[in-house]
CSV table of C-alpha atoms and ligand atoms in Angstrom, one decimal:
chain,number,residue,atom,x,y,z
A,1,UNK,CA,-12.0,1.8,13.4
A,2,UNK,CA,-13.8,2.6,10.2
A,3,UNK,CA,-17.6,1.9,10.1
A,4,UNK,CA,-20.2,2.4,7.4
A,5,UNK,CA,-24.0,2.5,7.7
A,6,UNK,CA,-26.9,2.8,5.2
A,7,UNK,CA,-30.1,4.6,6.4
A,8,UNK,CA,-33.4,5.0,4.6
A,9,UNK,CA,-35.3,8.2,4.4
A,10,UNK,CA,-38.8,7.9,5.9
A,11,UNK,CA,-42.2,9.4,5.1
A,12,UNK,CA,-44.4,10.3,8.1
A,13,UNK,CA,-48.0,9.0,7.9
A,14,UNK,CA,-48.8,11.0,11.1
A,15,UNK,CA,-46.5,14.0,11.1
A,16,UNK,CA,-44.2,15.5,13.8
A,17,UNK,CA,-44.6,19.2,13.9
A,18,UNK,CA,-43.7,21.0,17.1
A,19,UNK,CA,-41.2,20.5,19.9
A,20,UNK,CA,-41.7,20.4,23.7
A,21,UNK,CA,-37.9,21.0,24.1
A,22,UNK,CA,-35.7,22.6,21.3
A,23,UNK,CA,-32.4,21.3,22.5
A,24,UNK,CA,-33.5,17.7,23.2
A,25,UNK,CA,-35.8,17.7,20.2
A,26,UNK,CA,-38.7,16.2,22.2
A,27,UNK,CA,-41.8,16.1,20.0
A,28,UNK,CA,-45.1,17.4,21.1
A,29,UNK,CA,-46.9,14.5,19.5
A,30,UNK,CA,-46.3,10.8,18.6
A,31,UNK,CA,-45.6,10.2,14.9
A,32,UNK,CA,-45.7,7.1,12.6
A,33,UNK,CA,-43.7,6.6,9.4
A,34,UNK,CA,-42.6,4.2,6.8
A,35,UNK,CA,-39.0,3.8,5.7
A,36,UNK,CA,-38.4,4.4,2.0
A,37,UNK,CA,-36.5,1.9,-0.2
A,38,UNK,CA,-35.6,4.4,-3.0
A,39,UNK,CA,-34.0,7.2,-1.0
A,40,UNK,CA,-31.1,6.5,1.4
A,41,UNK,CA,-27.9,7.8,2.8
A,42,UNK,CA,-24.6,5.9,3.2
A,43,UNK,CA,-22.1,7.3,5.7
A,44,UNK,CA,-18.6,6.1,6.6
A,45,UNK,CA,-17.0,7.4,9.9
A,46,UNK,CA,-13.5,6.9,11.2
A,47,UNK,CA,-12.3,8.4,14.5
A,48,UNK,CA,-8.5,8.9,14.3
A,49,UNK,CA,-5.7,10.4,16.5
A,50,UNK,CA,-4.2,11.8,13.3
A,51,UNK,CA,-6.9,14.4,12.8
A,52,UNK,CA,-6.8,17.9,14.2
A,53,UNK,CA,-10.4,18.6,13.4
A,54,UNK,CA,-13.5,16.8,12.1
A,55,UNK,CA,-13.2,16.3,8.3
A,56,UNK,CA,-16.7,16.2,6.9
A,57,UNK,CA,-17.4,15.6,3.2
A,58,UNK,CA,-20.4,15.0,0.9
A,59,UNK,CA,-19.9,12.9,-2.2
A,60,UNK,CA,-21.4,14.7,-5.3
A,61,UNK,CA,-22.0,17.9,-3.4
A,62,UNK,CA,-21.1,20.2,-0.6
A,63,UNK,CA,-22.2,20.7,3.0
A,64,UNK,CA,-22.7,24.3,4.1
A,65,UNK,CA,-20.7,25.5,7.2
A,66,UNK,CA,-24.0,25.3,9.2
A,67,UNK,CA,-24.5,21.7,8.2
A,68,UNK,CA,-20.9,20.8,9.0
A,69,UNK,CA,-21.3,22.4,12.5
A,70,UNK,CA,-24.5,20.4,13.1
A,71,UNK,CA,-22.7,17.2,12.1
A,72,UNK,CA,-19.7,18.0,14.3
A,73,UNK,CA,-22.0,18.7,17.2
A,74,UNK,CA,-23.5,15.2,16.7
A,75,UNK,CA,-20.0,13.7,16.5
A,76,UNK,CA,-19.4,15.4,19.9
A,77,UNK,CA,-22.4,13.6,21.4
A,78,UNK,CA,-20.9,10.3,20.2
A,79,UNK,CA,-17.5,11.3,21.6
A,80,UNK,CA,-19.1,12.1,25.0
A,81,UNK,CA,-20.7,8.6,25.1
A,82,UNK,CA,-17.5,6.9,24.1
A,83,UNK,CA,-15.4,9.1,26.4
A,84,UNK,CA,-13.0,9.9,23.6
A,85,UNK,CA,-11.7,13.2,22.3
A,86,UNK,CA,-10.5,12.2,18.8
A,87,UNK,CA,-11.8,13.9,15.7
A,88,UNK,CA,-13.5,12.0,12.9
A,89,UNK,CA,-13.4,11.7,9.1
A,90,UNK,CA,-16.9,11.5,7.8
A,91,UNK,CA,-17.8,10.8,4.1
A,92,UNK,CA,-21.5,10.7,3.2
A,93,UNK,CA,-23.4,10.0,0.0
A,94,UNK,CA,-27.1,10.3,-0.8
A,95,UNK,CA,-28.8,7.9,-3.3
A,96,UNK,CA,-30.7,11.0,-4.5
A,97,UNK,CA,-28.9,14.2,-5.6
A,98,UNK,CA,-28.9,16.8,-2.8
A,99,UNK,CA,-30.6,19.1,-5.3
A,100,UNK,CA,-33.7,17.0,-5.7
A,101,UNK,CA,-35.0,18.8,-2.5
A,102,UNK,CA,-35.7,15.5,-0.7
A,103,UNK,CA,-35.0,16.0,3.0
A,104,UNK,CA,-31.8,14.2,3.8
A,105,UNK,CA,-31.6,15.0,7.5
A,106,UNK,CA,-33.5,11.9,8.6
A,107,UNK,CA,-31.5,9.4,6.7
A,108,UNK,CA,-28.3,11.5,7.2
A,109,UNK,CA,-28.4,11.6,11.0
A,110,UNK,CA,-29.6,8.0,11.2
A,111,UNK,CA,-26.6,6.8,9.2
A,112,UNK,CA,-24.2,9.2,11.1
A,113,UNK,CA,-25.4,7.9,14.4
A,114,UNK,CA,-25.1,4.1,13.6
A,115,UNK,CA,-21.8,4.5,11.7
A,116,UNK,CA,-20.4,6.9,14.4
A,117,UNK,CA,-21.2,4.6,17.3
A,118,UNK,CA,-19.8,1.6,15.6
A,119,UNK,CA,-16.6,3.5,14.7
A,120,UNK,CA,-16.3,4.7,18.3
A,121,UNK,CA,-16.9,1.1,19.5
A,122,UNK,CA,-19.9,1.9,21.7
A,123,UNK,CA,-22.5,-0.7,21.8
A,124,UNK,CA,-26.0,0.9,22.1
A,125,UNK,CA,-29.3,-0.9,21.9
A,126,UNK,CA,-31.6,0.1,19.0
A,127,UNK,CA,-33.7,2.1,21.4
A,128,UNK,CA,-30.6,4.1,22.6
A,129,UNK,CA,-29.5,4.7,19.0
A,130,UNK,CA,-32.9,6.2,18.1
A,131,UNK,CA,-32.7,8.5,21.1
A,132,UNK,CA,-29.2,9.7,20.1
A,133,UNK,CA,-30.3,10.1,16.4
A,134,UNK,CA,-33.2,12.2,17.6
A,135,UNK,CA,-30.8,14.8,19.1
A,136,UNK,CA,-29.3,15.3,15.6
A,137,UNK,CA,-32.6,15.5,13.8
A,138,UNK,CA,-36.0,14.5,15.2
A,139,UNK,CA,-37.3,12.5,12.3
A,140,UNK,CA,-33.9,10.7,12.0
A,141,UNK,CA,-34.9,8.4,14.9
A,142,UNK,CA,-37.6,6.9,12.8
A,143,UNK,CA,-35.1,5.8,10.1
A,144,UNK,CA,-33.3,3.4,12.5
A,145,UNK,CA,-35.9,0.7,13.2
A,146,UNK,CA,-37.3,-1.6,10.5
A,147,UNK,CA,-40.3,-0.9,8.2
A,148,UNK,CA,-43.3,0.9,9.8
A,149,UNK,CA,-42.1,2.9,12.8
A,150,UNK,CA,-43.6,4.8,15.7
A,151,UNK,CA,-41.8,7.6,17.6
A,152,UNK,CA,-43.3,8.3,21.0
A,153,UNK,CA,-43.7,11.7,22.5
A,154,UNK,CA,-42.6,11.8,26.1
A,155,UNK,CA,-41.4,14.2,28.8
A,156,UNK,CA,-38.0,12.5,29.3
A,157,UNK,CA,-35.4,12.1,26.7
A,158,UNK,CA,-34.9,8.4,27.2
A,159,UNK,CA,-38.6,7.7,26.8
A,160,UNK,CA,-38.9,9.5,23.5
A,161,UNK,CA,-37.6,6.8,21.2
A,162,UNK,CA,-38.6,5.1,17.9
A,163,UNK,CA,-39.6,1.4,17.5
A,164,UNK,CA,-40.8,-0.8,14.7
A,165,UNK,CA,-44.5,-1.5,14.6
A,166,UNK,CA,-44.1,-3.9,11.6
A,167,UNK,CA,-41.2,-5.1,9.5
A,168,UNK,CA,-40.9,-3.8,6.0
A,169,UNK,CA,-42.3,-7.1,4.5
A,170,UNK,CA,-45.5,-6.8,6.5
A,171,UNK,CA,-47.4,-4.8,3.9
A,172,UNK,CA,-46.0,-4.2,0.4
A,173,UNK,CA,-47.5,-0.8,-0.4
A,174,UNK,CA,-45.9,2.0,-2.4
A,175,UNK,CA,-44.8,5.5,-1.9
A,176,UNK,CA,-44.4,7.2,-5.3
A,177,UNK,CA,-42.4,10.2,-4.6
A,178,UNK,CA,-43.0,13.0,-7.1
A,179,UNK,CA,-40.3,15.6,-7.3
A,180,UNK,CA,-41.6,19.0,-8.5
A,181,UNK,CA,-38.9,21.3,-7.3
A,182,UNK,CA,-35.2,20.9,-6.8
A,183,UNK,CA,-34.3,24.1,-4.9
A,184,UNK,CA,-33.3,24.0,-1.3
A,185,UNK,CA,-36.2,25.1,0.9
A,186,UNK,CA,-36.0,28.6,2.4
A,187,UNK,CA,-37.2,27.6,5.9
A,188,UNK,CA,-36.2,24.2,7.1
A,189,UNK,CA,-38.3,22.0,9.4
A,190,UNK,CA,-36.2,22.7,12.5
A,191,UNK,CA,-36.7,26.5,12.3
A,192,UNK,CA,-40.1,26.3,10.8
A,193,UNK,CA,-41.7,24.4,13.7
A,194,UNK,CA,-40.5,26.9,16.3
A,195,UNK,CA,-43.5,29.1,15.3
A,196,UNK,CA,-46.0,26.3,15.8
A,197,UNK,CA,-47.7,27.8,18.9
A,198,UNK,CA,-48.7,30.9,16.9
A,199,UNK,CA,-51.2,28.9,14.8
A,200,UNK,CA,-54.7,29.0,16.2
A,201,UNK,CA,-55.1,25.5,14.9
A,202,UNK,CA,-52.2,23.9,16.7
A,203,UNK,CA,-54.1,23.0,19.9
A,204,UNK,CA,-56.9,21.3,18.0
A,205,UNK,CA,-54.2,19.3,16.0
A,206,UNK,CA,-52.6,18.1,19.2
A,207,UNK,CA,-56.0,17.1,20.7
A,208,UNK,CA,-56.9,15.0,17.7
A,209,UNK,CA,-53.6,13.2,17.2
A,210,UNK,CA,-54.2,10.3,19.8
A,211,UNK,CA,-57.4,9.4,18.0
A,212,UNK,CA,-55.7,9.6,14.6
A,213,UNK,CA,-52.8,7.4,15.8
A,214,UNK,CA,-55.4,4.8,16.9
A,215,UNK,CA,-57.1,4.9,13.5
A,216,UNK,CA,-53.8,4.5,11.7
A,217,UNK,CA,-52.7,1.6,14.0
A,218,UNK,CA,-56.1,-0.1,13.3
A,219,UNK,CA,-55.7,0.4,9.5
A,220,UNK,CA,-52.2,-1.2,9.8
A,221,UNK,CA,-53.5,-4.2,11.8
A,222,UNK,CA,-56.3,-4.8,9.3
A,223,UNK,CA,-54.3,-3.8,6.2
A,224,UNK,CA,-57.3,-1.6,5.4
A,225,UNK,CA,-55.8,0.6,2.6
A,226,UNK,CA,-58.7,3.0,2.4
A,227,UNK,CA,-58.6,3.7,6.1
A,228,UNK,CA,-54.8,4.1,6.0
A,229,UNK,CA,-54.9,6.5,3.0
A,230,UNK,CA,-57.7,8.6,4.5
A,231,UNK,CA,-55.9,9.2,7.8
A,232,UNK,CA,-52.6,9.9,6.1
A,233,UNK,CA,-54.1,12.6,3.8
A,234,UNK,CA,-56.1,14.0,6.7
A,235,UNK,CA,-53.0,14.4,8.9
A,236,UNK,CA,-51.0,15.9,6.0
A,237,UNK,CA,-53.7,18.6,5.4
A,238,UNK,CA,-53.9,19.3,9.1
A,239,UNK,CA,-50.1,19.8,9.5
A,240,UNK,CA,-50.0,22.1,6.5
A,241,UNK,CA,-53.0,24.1,7.8
A,242,UNK,CA,-51.0,24.7,11.0
A,243,UNK,CA,-47.9,25.7,9.0
A,244,UNK,CA,-49.9,28.0,6.8
A,245,UNK,CA,-51.5,29.8,9.8
A,246,UNK,CA,-48.3,30.2,11.8
A,247,UNK,CA,-46.8,33.6,12.2
A,248,UNK,CA,-44.9,34.1,9.9
A,249,UNK,CA,-46.8,31.7,7.7
A,250,UNK,CA,-45.1,28.8,6.0
A,251,UNK,CA,-46.3,27.7,2.7
A,252,UNK,CA,-44.4,24.9,1.1
A,253,UNK,CA,-46.7,24.2,-1.7
A,254,UNK,CA,-46.1,25.3,-5.3
A,255,UNK,CA,-48.6,25.4,-8.2
A,256,UNK,CA,-47.4,21.9,-9.2
A,257,UNK,CA,-47.9,20.6,-5.7
A,258,UNK,CA,-51.5,21.9,-5.7
A,259,UNK,CA,-52.2,20.5,-9.2
A,260,UNK,CA,-51.1,17.0,-8.0
A,261,UNK,CA,-53.2,17.2,-4.8
A,262,UNK,CA,-56.2,18.0,-7.0
A,263,UNK,CA,-55.5,15.4,-9.5
A,264,UNK,CA,-55.3,12.7,-6.8
A,265,UNK,CA,-58.7,13.5,-5.5
A,266,UNK,CA,-60.0,13.3,-9.2
A,267,UNK,CA,-58.2,10.0,-9.8
A,268,UNK,CA,-59.8,8.6,-6.6
A,269,UNK,CA,-63.3,9.6,-7.8
A,270,UNK,CA,-62.6,7.7,-11.0
A,271,UNK,CA,-61.8,4.5,-9.0
A,272,UNK,CA,-58.0,4.7,-8.6
A,273,UNK,CA,-57.2,4.4,-4.8
A,274,UNK,CA,-54.3,6.8,-4.2
A,275,UNK,CA,-53.7,9.3,-1.4
A,276,UNK,CA,-51.1,12.1,-1.0
A,277,UNK,CA,-48.9,13.3,1.7
A,278,UNK,CA,-46.4,16.2,1.8
A,279,UNK,CA,-43.6,17.1,4.2
A,280,UNK,CA,-42.0,20.5,4.8
A,281,UNK,CA,-41.4,21.0,1.0
A,282,UNK,CA,-43.3,21.0,-2.3
A,283,UNK,CA,-42.7,17.4,-3.3
A,284,UNK,CA,-45.6,15.0,-3.1
A,285,UNK,CA,-45.7,11.4,-1.9
A,286,UNK,CA,-48.4,9.3,-3.5
A,287,UNK,CA,-49.4,6.3,-1.4
A,288,UNK,CA,-51.0,3.4,-3.3
A,289,UNK,CA,-51.2,-0.4,-3.3
A,290,UNK,CA,-48.8,-2.5,-5.4
A,291,UNK,CA,-51.5,-3.4,-7.9
A,292,UNK,CA,-52.0,0.3,-8.7
A,293,UNK,CA,-48.4,1.4,-9.0
A,294,UNK,CA,-48.2,1.4,-12.8
A,295,UNK,CA,-51.4,3.4,-13.2
A,296,UNK,CA,-50.4,6.0,-10.6
A,297,UNK,CA,-46.9,6.4,-12.1
A,298,UNK,CA,-48.4,6.7,-15.6
A,299,UNK,CA,-51.0,9.2,-14.5
A,300,UNK,CA,-48.6,11.4,-12.6
A,301,UNK,CA,-45.9,11.3,-15.3
A,302,UNK,CA,-48.5,12.6,-17.8
A,303,UNK,CA,-48.8,15.9,-15.8
A,304,UNK,CA,-46.7,18.9,-16.4
A,305,UNK,CA,-44.0,20.2,-14.1
A,306,UNK,CA,-42.9,16.8,-12.9
A,307,UNK,CA,-39.0,16.6,-12.6
A,308,UNK,CA,-38.6,13.0,-11.3
A,309,UNK,CA,-40.6,10.1,-9.9
A,310,UNK,CA,-39.1,7.7,-7.4
A,311,UNK,CA,-41.0,4.5,-6.6
A,312,UNK,CA,-40.5,3.4,-3.0
A,313,UNK,CA,-41.4,0.2,-1.1
A,314,UNK,CA,-41.3,-0.2,2.7
A,315,UNK,CA,-37.6,-0.6,3.6
A,316,UNK,CA,-35.6,-2.1,6.5
A,317,UNK,CA,-34.0,0.3,9.0
A,318,UNK,CA,-30.4,1.5,9.3
A,319,UNK,CA,-27.7,-1.1,9.1
A,320,UNK,CA,-23.9,-1.5,9.0
A,321,UNK,CA,-22.3,-2.6,5.8
A,322,UNK,CA,-18.8,-3.8,4.9
A,323,UNK,CA,-18.1,-1.5,1.9
A,324,UNK,CA,-16.7,1.9,3.0
A,325,UNK,CA,-16.7,5.2,1.2
A,326,UNK,CA,-13.0,5.8,1.8
B,401,PMV,O1,-36.9,16.2,12.2
B,401,PMV,P1,-37.1,17.1,11.0
B,401,PMV,O2,-36.5,18.4,11.2
B,401,PMV,O3,-36.7,16.3,9.8
B,401,PMV,O4,-38.7,17.4,10.9
B,401,PMV,C1,-39.5,16.6,10.2
B,401,PMV,C2,-40.8,17.3,10.0
B,401,PMV,C3,-41.8,16.7,8.9
B,401,PMV,O5,-41.0,16.1,7.9
B,401,PMV,C4,-42.5,17.9,8.3
B,401,PMV,C5,-42.8,15.8,9.5
B,401,PMV,C6,-42.2,14.4,9.9
B,401,PMV,O6,-42.7,13.9,10.8
B,401,PMV,O7,-41.4,13.9,9.2
């Protein structure tokens, strides 16, 4: 059976950086994210007796051999669950060109998991789907539930799953994604976080996260934008401090990244409430309220070194659709 899923990318408000178990991708801390409406992956999967190997393709681009192996490994997990041995054809398309440097592993593995399970005709609950997606790429589990999502750290695989805190409609805020670099990053997040324990700041980060999660949850309940933005920016800086003090150090910021970070602080002091957050790359997410979207977009577009600006709203989670890619 052919099945197609669309999955949103997500931006972490409280970041995941560090694994308790490499193979199971169990995180060392709980994280919270928001699904993004402007960046998603569509994937069609069909398991078929005709195939002699998995046939994996990317529309408008090419997967490397390493990426294909990682996708095949994930198809193997779905085959194990379904107790089948057939190979699959997989065609996948990103709404954003691969070269924009936006991480596609979260939306990619979420779409692959949901389309793959539907194609193999295994009925999993949302919770089980998030656990399975997590094995492909940690942050992918957060792209499956709706809107604002929490992924719990836990010692057992089945307990480390993602669940929706609020639906996408709950709070209509904006994530203005500013693309400053389009090259693929040299060190990906999977490999990058292996060195996390070498940072002298990592233990302090882990200790403070439960309190930060409570502050974020409280800001969401109250829809307190200043409190939300403050904790988001704080956690971003904290994660990057850990990355930059790991051995070997990881520095994902470029000059353009730093210029935007500084500009945001300046705009805020002039009365524009906007906050930044940055993942394992140089691109910057500007978080603001709907009423300030135009001002923020205009301000950032006036800066030099900006390649593209994508305006995101909170989005629903991964879902099956009827139109297939082949
Ligand atoms: O699961 P990965 O490999 O996509 O790791 C994601 C790591 C960060 O993007 C830096 C933080 C996060 O929580 O999304």
